[in-house]
Coordinates of C-alpha atoms in Angstrom, one line a residue:
Chain A
X12 CA -15.0 -36.3 -40.8
X13 CA -16.0 -32.8 -39.8
X14 CA -13.8 -29.8 -40.6
X15 CA -12.8 -29.4 -37.0
X16 CA -11.9 -33.0 -36.6
X17 CA -9.9 -32.9 -39.8
X18 CA -8.0 -29.7 -38.8
X19 CA -7.3 -31.0 -35.3
X20 CA -5.9 -34.2 -36.8
X21 CA -3.8 -32.3 -39.3
X22 CA -2.3 -30.3 -36.4
X23 CA -1.6 -33.5 -34.4
X24 CA 0.1 -35.2 -37.3
X25 CA 2.2 -32.2 -38.0
X26 CA 3.1 -31.2 -34.4
X27 CA 4.0 -34.8 -33.4
X28 CA 5.8 -35.4 -36.7
X29 CA 3.7 -38.6 -37.2
X30 CA 4.5 -40.7 -40.3
X31 CA 0.8 -41.5 -41.0
X32 CA -2.1 -40.1 -43.0
X33 CA -4.6 -37.8 -41.2
X34 CA -7.3 -40.3 -42.1
X35 CA -5.4 -43.1 -40.3
X36 CA -5.2 -41.3 -37.0
X37 CA -7.5 -42.9 -34.3
X38 CA -9.7 -40.6 -32.3
X39 CA -9.0 -42.6 -29.2
X40 CA -5.2 -42.3 -29.5
X41 CA -3.4 -40.8 -26.5
X42 CA -0.8 -38.3 -27.4
X43 CA 1.7 -39.6 -24.8
X44 CA 0.9 -43.3 -24.6
X45 CA 0.1 -44.0 -28.3
X46 CA 1.7 -41.3 -30.3
X47 CA 5.0 -40.9 -28.5
X48 CA 4.6 -37.3 -27.4
X49 CA 6.6 -35.9 -24.5
X50 CA 5.4 -33.1 -22.2
X51 CA 6.9 -30.4 -24.4
X52 CA 5.1 -31.9 -27.4
X53 CA 1.8 -31.6 -25.7
X54 CA 2.5 -28.0 -24.8
X55 CA 3.3 -27.2 -28.4
X56 CA 0.2 -29.1 -29.5
X57 CA -2.0 -27.0 -27.3
X58 CA -0.2 -23.8 -28.5
X59 CA -0.9 -24.9 -32.1
X60 CA -4.6 -25.5 -31.4
X61 CA -4.8 -22.1 -29.7
X62 CA -3.3 -20.5 -32.8
X63 CA -5.4 -22.3 -35.4
X64 CA -8.7 -21.9 -33.6
X65 CA -7.9 -18.4 -32.2
X66 CA -8.7 -19.3 -28.6
X67 CA -6.9 -19.4 -25.3
X68 CA -6.8 -22.8 -23.6
X69 CA -6.2 -22.3 -19.8
X70 CA -3.6 -24.5 -18.2
X71 CA -6.2 -26.5 -16.2
X72 CA -8.1 -27.4 -19.4
X73 CA -4.9 -28.1 -21.3
X74 CA -3.9 -30.8 -18.8
X75 CA -7.2 -32.6 -19.6
X76 CA -6.6 -32.8 -23.3
X77 CA -4.7 -36.1 -23.6
X78 CA -6.3 -37.8 -26.7
X79 CA -7.3 -36.8 -30.2
X80 CA -11.0 -37.0 -29.4
X81 CA -10.6 -34.8 -26.3
X82 CA -8.9 -32.2 -28.4
X83 CA -11.7 -32.3 -31.0
X84 CA -14.3 -32.0 -28.3
X85 CA -12.6 -29.1 -26.6
X86 CA -12.2 -27.1 -29.7
X87 CA -15.8 -27.9 -30.8
X88 CA -17.1 -26.6 -27.5
X89 CA -14.8 -23.7 -26.8
X90 CA -13.5 -22.2 -30.1
Chain B
X7 CA 31.1 -15.5 -37.1
X8 CA 28.1 -14.9 -39.3
X9 CA 24.6 -14.3 -37.9
X10 CA 22.9 -13.3 -41.2
X11 CA 19.3 -14.4 -41.2
X12 CA 19.1 -14.2 -37.4
X13 CA 16.9 -11.8 -35.7
X14 CA 18.4 -10.6 -32.4
X15 CA 16.5 -8.9 -29.6
X16 CA 18.8 -7.1 -27.1
X17 CA 17.3 -5.5 -24.0
X18 CA 18.9 -2.6 -22.3
X19 CA 20.8 -1.6 -25.5
X20 CA 21.1 2.2 -25.1
X21 CA 24.6 2.1 -23.5
X22 CA 27.3 0.0 -21.9
X23 CA 27.4 -3.7 -22.4
X24 CA 24.0 -3.9 -24.2
X25 CA 25.1 -1.3 -26.7
X26 CA 28.3 -3.2 -27.4
X27 CA 26.4 -6.5 -27.8
X28 CA 23.8 -4.9 -30.2
X29 CA 26.5 -3.4 -32.4
X30 CA 28.5 -6.7 -32.4
X31 CA 25.5 -8.8 -33.4
X32 CA 24.6 -6.3 -36.1
X33 CA 28.1 -6.2 -37.4
X34 CA 27.9 -10.0 -37.7
X35 CA 24.9 -9.7 -40.0
X36 CA 22.0 -10.2 -37.6
X37 CA 18.9 -8.0 -37.8
X38 CA 19.0 -6.3 -34.4
X39 CA 16.2 -4.8 -32.3
X40 CA 17.7 -3.0 -29.3
X41 CA 15.5 -1.8 -26.5
X42 CA 15.5 1.1 -24.1
X43 CA 13.1 2.3 -21.5
X44 CA 12.7 5.8 -23.1
X45 CA 11.9 7.0 -26.5
X46 CA 15.1 9.1 -26.5
X47 CA 17.1 5.9 -25.7
X48 CA 15.4 4.0 -28.5
X49 CA 16.2 6.8 -31.0
X50 CA 19.8 6.7 -29.9
X51 CA 19.9 2.9 -30.6
X52 CA 18.3 3.5 -34.0
X53 CA 21.1 6.0 -34.7
X54 CA 24.1 3.9 -33.8
X55 CA 22.5 0.9 -35.6
X56 CA 21.7 2.9 -38.7
X57 CA 24.6 1.7 -40.8
X58 CA 23.4 -1.9 -40.1
X59 CA 20.2 -3.7 -40.2
X60 CA 18.8 -2.6 -36.8
X61 CA 16.6 -0.3 -34.8
X62 CA 15.7 0.8 -31.3
X63 CA 12.4 0.2 -29.6
X64 CA 10.9 1.2 -26.3
X65 CA 10.5 -1.6 -23.8
X66 CA 9.9 -2.0 -20.1
X67 CA 11.1 -5.5 -19.4
X68 CA 9.2 -5.6 -16.1
X69 CA 5.9 -5.0 -17.8
X70 CA 4.1 -7.8 -19.6
X71 CA 2.0 -5.5 -21.8
X72 CA 5.1 -3.7 -23.0
X73 CA 6.7 -7.0 -23.9
X74 CA 3.6 -8.2 -25.7
X75 CA 3.4 -5.0 -27.7
X76 CA 7.0 -5.2 -28.8
X77 CA 6.8 -8.9 -29.8
X78 CA 3.6 -8.2 -31.8
X79 CA 5.3 -5.3 -33.6
X80 CA 8.4 -7.4 -34.3
X81 CA 6.3 -10.2 -35.7
X82 CA 4.6 -7.8 -38.1
X83 CA 7.9 -6.2 -39.2
X84 CA 11.3 -7.8 -38.9
X85 CA 10.0 -11.2 -37.6
X86 CA 10.1 -12.9 -34.2
X87 CA 13.5 -13.1 -32.5
X88 CA 15.7 -16.1 -33.0
X89 CA 18.3 -14.7 -30.6
X90 CA 17.3 -13.2 -27.3
X91 CA 19.8 -11.3 -25.2
X92 CA 18.4 -10.5 -21.7
X93 CA 20.8 -7.7 -20.7
X94 CA 18.6 -5.0 -19.2
X95 CA 19.2 -4.7 -15.5
X96 CA 19.4 -2.3 -12.6
X97 CA 21.1 -2.0 -9.3
X98 CA 19.8 -0.6 -6.1
X99 CA 22.6 -1.2 -3.6
X100 CA 22.0 -1.1 0.1
X101 CA 23.0 -3.1 3.1
X102 CA 20.3 -5.6 3.9
X103 CA 19.4 -3.9 7.2
X104 CA 18.6 -0.7 5.2
X105 CA 17.0 -2.4 2.2
X106 CA 13.2 -2.1 2.2
X107 CA 10.8 -4.4 0.3
X108 CA 10.5 -2.0 -2.6
X109 CA 14.3 -1.9 -3.1
X110 CA 14.3 -5.7 -3.1
X111 CA 11.2 -6.2 -5.4
X112 CA 12.4 -3.6 -7.9
X113 CA 15.7 -5.4 -8.5
X114 CA 14.2 -8.9 -8.6
X115 CA 11.4 -7.8 -10.9
X116 CA 13.7 -6.0 -13.4
X117 CA 16.6 -8.4 -13.3
X118 CA 15.0 -11.8 -12.7
X119 CA 11.3 -11.8 -13.3
X120 CA 11.9 -10.0 -16.6
X121 CA 13.9 -13.0 -18.0
X122 CA 11.0 -15.3 -17.2
X123 CA 8.7 -12.9 -19.1
X124 CA 11.0 -12.3 -22.0
X125 CA 12.0 -15.9 -22.5
X126 CA 8.4 -17.1 -22.3
X127 CA 7.4 -14.5 -24.9
X128 CA 10.2 -15.4 -27.3
X129 CA 10.2 -19.2 -27.0
X130 CA 7.1 -19.9 -28.9
X131 CA 8.6 -18.5 -32.1
X132 CA 11.9 -20.3 -31.5
X133 CA 10.1 -23.6 -30.9
X134 CA 8.4 -23.3 -34.2
X135 CA 11.7 -22.5 -35.9
X136 CA 13.3 -25.4 -34.0
X137 CA 16.2 -23.0 -33.5
X138 CA 17.0 -20.3 -31.0
X139 CA 19.5 -18.8 -28.7
X140 CA 18.8 -17.3 -25.3
X141 CA 21.7 -15.5 -23.6
X142 CA 21.3 -14.0 -20.2
X143 CA 23.7 -11.4 -19.0
X144 CA 24.6 -12.4 -15.4
X145 CA 27.3 -11.1 -13.1
X146 CA 30.3 -12.5 -11.2
X147 CA 28.4 -11.1 -8.2
X148 CA 25.9 -13.9 -8.6
X149 CA 28.7 -16.3 -7.7
X150 CA 30.8 -14.2 -5.3
X151 CA 28.2 -12.1 -3.6
X152 CA 28.9 -8.5 -2.6
X153 CA 28.1 -6.4 0.4
X154 CA 25.2 -4.1 -0.4
X155 CA 24.1 -6.2 -3.3
X156 CA 22.0 -9.0 -1.8
X157 CA 19.1 -8.1 -4.1
X158 CA 21.3 -7.9 -7.2
X159 CA 23.3 -11.1 -6.3
X160 CA 20.1 -13.0 -5.6
X161 CA 18.7 -12.0 -9.0
X162 CA 21.9 -12.9 -10.9
X163 CA 22.3 -16.2 -9.0
X164 CA 18.6 -17.0 -9.7
X165 CA 19.3 -16.4 -13.4
X166 CA 21.7 -19.3 -13.4
X167 CA 19.2 -21.8 -12.0
X168 CA 16.6 -20.5 -14.4
X169 CA 18.9 -20.8 -17.4
X170 CA 19.9 -24.4 -16.5
X171 CA 16.3 -25.5 -16.1
X172 CA 15.1 -23.8 -19.3
X173 CA 18.1 -25.3 -21.1
X174 CA 16.9 -28.8 -20.1
X175 CA 13.3 -28.0 -21.0
X176 CA 13.8 -26.8 -24.6
X177 CA 17.1 -28.4 -25.6
X178 CA 15.2 -30.9 -27.8
X179 CA 13.9 -28.0 -29.9
X180 CA 17.4 -26.8 -30.8
X181 CA 17.2 -23.9 -28.5
X182 CA 20.2 -23.2 -26.2
X183 CA 20.1 -21.1 -23.0
X184 CA 23.4 -19.8 -21.6
X185 CA 24.7 -17.1 -19.3
X186 CA 27.5 -14.7 -19.8
X187 CA 28.7 -13.5 -16.5
X188 CA 30.8 -10.3 -16.6
X189 CA 33.3 -9.3 -13.9
X190 CA 34.3 -5.6 -13.5
X191 CA 33.7 -3.9 -16.8
X192 CA 34.7 -0.4 -17.8
X193 CA 31.5 1.5 -17.8
X194 CA 30.1 4.8 -16.5
X195 CA 29.9 3.1 -13.1
X196 CA 33.5 2.0 -12.8
X197 CA 34.7 5.3 -14.3
X198 CA 33.6 6.9 -11.0
X199 CA 36.0 4.8 -8.9
X200 CA 39.0 6.6 -7.4
X201 CA 42.6 5.4 -7.7
X202 CA 42.6 3.5 -4.4
X203 CA 39.3 1.7 -5.2
X204 CA 40.6 0.9 -8.6
X205 CA 43.9 -0.5 -7.2
X206 CA 42.0 -2.6 -4.7
X207 CA 39.9 -4.0 -7.5
X208 CA 42.9 -4.8 -9.7
X209 CA 44.4 -6.9 -6.9
X210 CA 41.5 -9.4 -7.4
X211 CA 42.0 -9.6 -11.2
X212 CA 44.8 -11.7 -12.5
X213 CA 44.6 -10.0 -15.9
X214 CA 45.1 -6.6 -14.2
X215 CA 42.6 -4.6 -16.1
X216 CA 38.9 -3.8 -16.2
X217 CA 37.1 -5.7 -18.9
X218 CA 35.8 -3.9 -21.9
X219 CA 32.2 -4.0 -23.1
X220 CA 33.7 -5.6 -26.3
X221 CA 35.1 -8.5 -24.1
X222 CA 31.5 -9.3 -23.2
X223 CA 30.0 -8.7 -26.6
X224 CA 32.6 -11.2 -28.1
X225 CA 31.5 -13.9 -25.6
X226 CA 27.8 -13.2 -26.5
X227 CA 28.6 -13.3 -30.2
X228 CA 30.2 -16.7 -29.8
X229 CA 27.3 -18.2 -27.9
X230 CA 24.8 -16.7 -30.4
X231 CA 26.7 -18.3 -33.3
X232 CA 26.6 -21.8 -34.8
X233 CA 30.1 -22.4 -33.3
X234 CA 28.3 -22.7 -29.9
X235 CA 25.5 -25.0 -31.1
X236 CA 26.5 -27.8 -28.6
X237 CA 26.8 -25.5 -25.5
X238 CA 23.7 -25.1 -23.3
X239 CA 22.9 -24.4 -19.7
X240 CA 26.4 -23.1 -19.3
X241 CA 27.8 -19.9 -17.7
X242 CA 30.7 -18.3 -19.5
X243 CA 32.6 -16.2 -17.0
X244 CA 34.3 -13.1 -18.6
X245 CA 36.1 -11.6 -15.6
X246 CA 39.8 -11.5 -16.1
X247 CA 40.2 -14.4 -13.8
X248 CA 38.8 -12.8 -10.6
X249 CA 36.4 -15.8 -10.2
X250 CA 37.1 -19.2 -11.7
X251 CA 34.3 -21.7 -11.5

């Protein structure tokens, strides 16, 4: 697992208060459908990613980040 | 009621209701940052808060850069606010037919758009803390209307809808959003009324007196405290009975 991938997963587990190990988090998991996030959770998740990776994620991009893998890809390309 | 450990940001704290609120929250043990639009105003706040844990800062609530600068400075010093009191406001009274677009925009920007900006800036820290209080200072005029105050009444009524919506959005994070709506309060403004105007006013108020700034500060203290933890999206009217919702 790359550093970015690991960090993103740590943030997801922490923000969504998931009761699993970081290594058990599937990349294909959808925040809302699989991990039980509500709309405010996803906003907080994006805020946490912005803070960790010191970037600003515009609203139109934030809307497209719905899975763990999409978050990893976004951060890899933009941060 | 004890607010120790809380960090309160009170806008428009140089005089009147804002000053009473800042003092009251500081007395209850909160760390208080009170804001004013001028350096002299900020120094005055630092002076009256000097015996407590508090200070004055310069802030223009209508200016996003000014808000960002203040929050950054708070983050680096006292910490991000856990209690936000949106009190700063202005009037620019005119009958609608004489009210130009600037008169309208100025009051809407300072009294309504400011609470959007301030709340947004402060919520991030509150969400992280999973705890927060936002208390907006409204006005009975937002419910009753008043000739010559269509801009002010629109801003204050808008504040109610804003507060209810935000209360629904962030309730799950332990953040409450409420409004305290003062009636006629003894301030520099009401001191200028003559006997006839004052008597006319009193006819509308069952409790037969003007409110004091302390009456408002007490209501704010309550809503900021743990005692009000289960109250959100609510408007607390403090008006001597002149308007009962």
